[in-house]
Amino acid sequence: VEAGTVPEPVSQPLRERLRESRAARLAARYPERSAIAVIGLLVLFMIATKGAHDVAQTGLNGLALGSVYAIGAVGLTLVYGILKLVNFAHGDFLTFGAFMAFLVNVTWGVPLVFAIFFAMAMTALLGVTFERVMWGPMRARKAGLLQLLLMSIGLAFLIRYAVQYVWGTEIRGLDVNDIATVEFLGLRIGRTEFIVIIVGFAVLIAVGLMLKFSLLGKQMRALADNLDLAETTGIDTSRVILYTWLFAGALAGLAGVLAGAVTDVRPTLGFGLLLPIFAAVILGGIGDAFGALAGGVVLGLMIEWSTLFIDFRWKTAVGFAVLIIVLVVRPQGIFGRARAI
Amino acid sequence: MSALLASHLPALTLPFAITLEPFTAVKFWTGVGILAATYTIFGLGLQLNVGFTGIVNFGQAGFMAVGAYSMGILVVKADWSFWIALPVAIMIAMAFGVIVGLPSLRLRADYFAIATIAFAEIVRFTAQNARGLAGGNQGIFGFDDQWNNVSDTINGWLESLGWSDPETLFPLFIVAWAVALILTAALYFVQRTPWGRVLRAIREDEDAVRALGKNTLAYKLQSLAISAALGAIAGFFLALNLAFLHPAEFDPLFTFIGYGVLVLGGLANYWGVAVGSIIMWTILEGSRFIDLPLTPEHVEAVRFMLVGLLLILLMAFRPQGIFGKREEMVLGE
């Protein structure tokens, strides 16, 4: 801008012109491809400025974090999509799962593999129990949004402080080897993190395939997309709702165990993860199961890559920032097509 | 085993034995009263937003933190007078209300709830990590000298009235309740103005109000900014009560204790907020004296489990609260 000239404010016509630009139209038509293109450009920029090794190393950490977010997010987004319930207690499902695994793995001394299955089963049971005693009856009474929001908050407190009552506030850990590392291609990662990435991605792929190809998965997505329409095609909605809670609970339990394995186990574990998981859900488009899987991984990568540019103490804030920016700029999510939000 | 049982026997035979002594002490009720007044002011903001405008603000603890920390930073780090810092901190909190509301009030109610709780967590996270500005986990001290002078003067009067040894915090109790009641009355009357009626109309049917040519976003922003100001004022009383500021005092938990206060007193009823707040804090503080064979950590867990259970049961069986009107409970869709 030359001295003396006043920069033109972003006026309505300019905004319109931006919206109608070629790039914007392409982005609207191919949201997935343009999201991948943007992330690709970002990676190239980071490699150019920070070097391939650092980008790959932080990316590896990001994959461990991202798989926890993704597994936590898919259940939350399906519950939202199908029941229109923003479940603020979902984070505390993760806490519950982590402590169930702690009970089996540390208190009883059973190997972690069995503890994971126990934690998943118990958290699934927790989800179904509250569907039966709370959410189902409330839906039958046509409860309003505020009622459901505050009940989910109440449930979050109930679970968190019941856990705190039994196990106290001290910081505990699962019986994992947190010293051993794995090295390849000049990269180094903790063995536990490495296992979390493997398990996490195996589960992500399995969940993705199940949602894409199995009848139950298709029914879940159909209900999440349009409940009334799905019901008219003859889907047994109450059965699918029950399976959704089993599915969401089991995955939340698993995410809790994975998070507990790479960090520690404490009553606030899940609440600390809730907002990043919300960010992953919104990033992928709320109610969209595949979006949540991708959103979780993208968020994990972004948070770890951010440490290349800012002090690592602030990386938690990156999750919040992504949440706010996506809500403001693209509330339908980076992969979503514009809908009434 | 039998020895263990015997030691617990008195408690087992009388499971809810309560030591009544603290309930007759002035100190106990002064403490409860200050908290109840603080959360009355806090809850008035929620009432304006949720009960009368229909916007679900889950970030009230964040506005409380912005107000309290602005005051603390201006007084301690910038050497401002306490009395000038107060109105400036209120204005900063209101500005935050506008900044947060401008992009997020366009969103659907559930997205708005998530956006506001994220805002509150950003504030708390910043207070924890911006050590130079906000003191981090050490907190901020020493902002209350000028208030303490006033407090001593009030206690001097109380002594001259014949109370030989007044409670140290009693002046704060008086001022907090005076402010809480003035604000309750002010909101009660403002709600009856045309402005207040537009807010209620937005709660009932926003599209209809927009069709009448009202700028509904502007009204919702005003509602949120006023709520932020009330949050900031509650933050001042919280700060004076504790004499320090610490990020843990602004946990999202406190927003939802505020919601407990709100729904106990009843939606769409300003006078109910004070009643709800007194009930809530009598239970929360009184539960410390229930004589169960529990450690303090256990008692704390039980207190917050009770808050959770209270929210669930009220929402399930009496969503309008004690004094609320069912027909004004319209956050359906």
XYZ file of C-alpha atoms in Angstrom, chain A residues 80 84 86 88 130 134 138 141-170 271-272 274-275 278-279 282 285-287 312-318 320-321 323-324 327-328 331-332 340-341, chain B residues 50 56 58 103-104 106-119 121-122 124-126 128-131 251-254 256-257 259 262-263 267 294 297-302 304-309 311-317 319 326 329 331-333:
128
model
C -24.377 -36.794 17.950
C -28.582 -35.291 18.273
C -23.774 -33.470 22.381
C -20.172 -33.880 27.301
C -27.135 -44.821 30.576
C -31.458 -41.946 30.993
C -35.594 -38.618 27.947
C -40.372 -37.438 26.688
C -39.078 -35.167 23.920
C -36.547 -33.447 26.172
C -35.149 -30.140 24.914
C -31.579 -29.292 23.979
C -30.714 -27.570 27.279
C -32.051 -30.509 29.294
C -29.901 -32.991 27.374
C -26.797 -30.780 27.472
C -27.005 -30.310 31.225
C -27.782 -33.986 31.826
C -24.673 -34.981 29.901
C -22.662 -32.504 32.011
C -24.215 -33.989 35.164
C -23.303 -37.468 33.961
C -19.740 -36.306 33.286
C -19.411 -35.144 36.907
C -21.007 -38.306 38.221
C -18.538 -40.557 36.378
C -15.458 -38.407 37.020
C -16.043 -37.977 40.734
C -17.122 -41.600 41.215
C -13.737 -42.547 39.710
C -12.070 -39.986 41.989
C -13.946 -41.406 44.983
C -12.636 -44.901 44.330
C -9.105 -44.184 43.080
C -8.326 -40.721 44.462
C -6.606 -37.864 42.624
C -3.097 -39.277 42.539
C -12.030 -34.144 30.357
C -8.649 -32.870 29.181
C -12.786 -33.821 25.451
C -12.189 -30.461 23.779
C -14.715 -32.052 19.931
C -12.253 -30.214 17.695
C -16.066 -30.504 14.169
C -18.004 -32.317 10.127
C -20.205 -33.100 13.123
C -22.101 -36.381 12.676
C 5.630 -26.955 23.267
C 3.892 -25.723 26.432
C 1.348 -24.001 24.203
C 0.500 -26.995 22.039
C -2.699 -27.689 23.997
C -3.866 -24.222 22.937
C -3.488 -25.272 19.290
C -8.567 -24.986 21.150
C -7.526 -22.615 18.381
C -11.754 -25.751 17.352
C -12.606 -22.041 17.353
C -16.326 -23.265 14.083
C -16.021 -19.698 12.862
C -18.631 -24.971 10.833
C -19.567 -27.800 8.458
C -27.631 -25.561 7.501
C -25.531 -25.185 10.652
C -30.235 -18.968 29.037
C -26.548 -21.503 26.083
C -21.050 -22.523 28.789
C -18.459 -15.181 15.331
C -20.060 -17.862 17.517
C -24.345 -17.145 14.435
C -23.934 -20.858 15.098
C -26.553 -23.314 16.301
C -27.092 -23.511 20.074
C -25.053 -26.688 20.617
C -22.089 -25.357 18.602
C -22.279 -22.131 20.604
C -22.081 -24.128 23.850
C -18.937 -25.920 22.637
C -17.376 -22.662 21.388
C -17.935 -20.881 24.704
C -16.541 -23.713 26.843
C -13.502 -23.741 24.549
C -13.118 -19.976 25.106
C -10.599 -23.185 28.689
C -8.353 -20.947 26.571
C -7.761 -20.696 32.032
C -4.951 -22.234 30.010
C -3.497 -18.785 29.316
C -1.826 -21.018 33.809
C 0.906 -20.642 31.201
C 1.426 -16.891 30.740
C 3.529 -16.740 33.891
C -12.397 -24.518 36.175
C -15.398 -25.262 33.899
C -16.794 -27.037 36.968
C -17.766 -23.614 38.325
C -21.809 -25.833 35.846
C -22.208 -25.147 39.550
C -26.035 -23.930 36.041
C -29.752 -21.488 37.817
C -31.956 -24.546 37.463
C -35.374 -20.675 34.588
C -14.596 -40.438 54.998
C -10.832 -36.210 49.442
C -13.778 -38.601 49.540
C -16.081 -35.864 50.782
C -14.985 -33.618 47.906
C -15.754 -36.377 45.406
C -19.177 -36.909 46.984
C -19.337 -32.983 43.106
C -21.098 -36.281 42.436
C -24.060 -34.611 44.145
C -23.781 -31.620 41.792
C -23.874 -34.029 38.839
C -26.790 -35.987 40.242
C -28.277 -31.582 37.399
C -29.462 -34.937 36.037
C -32.449 -35.272 38.356
C -33.592 -31.657 37.993
C -33.379 -31.832 34.201
C -35.195 -35.164 34.154
C -38.001 -34.400 36.573
C -36.401 -28.851 34.315
C -42.623 -24.747 32.552
C -38.711 -23.708 29.186
C -34.940 -24.629 24.610
C -36.364 -27.483 22.665
C -36.155 -27.624 18.862
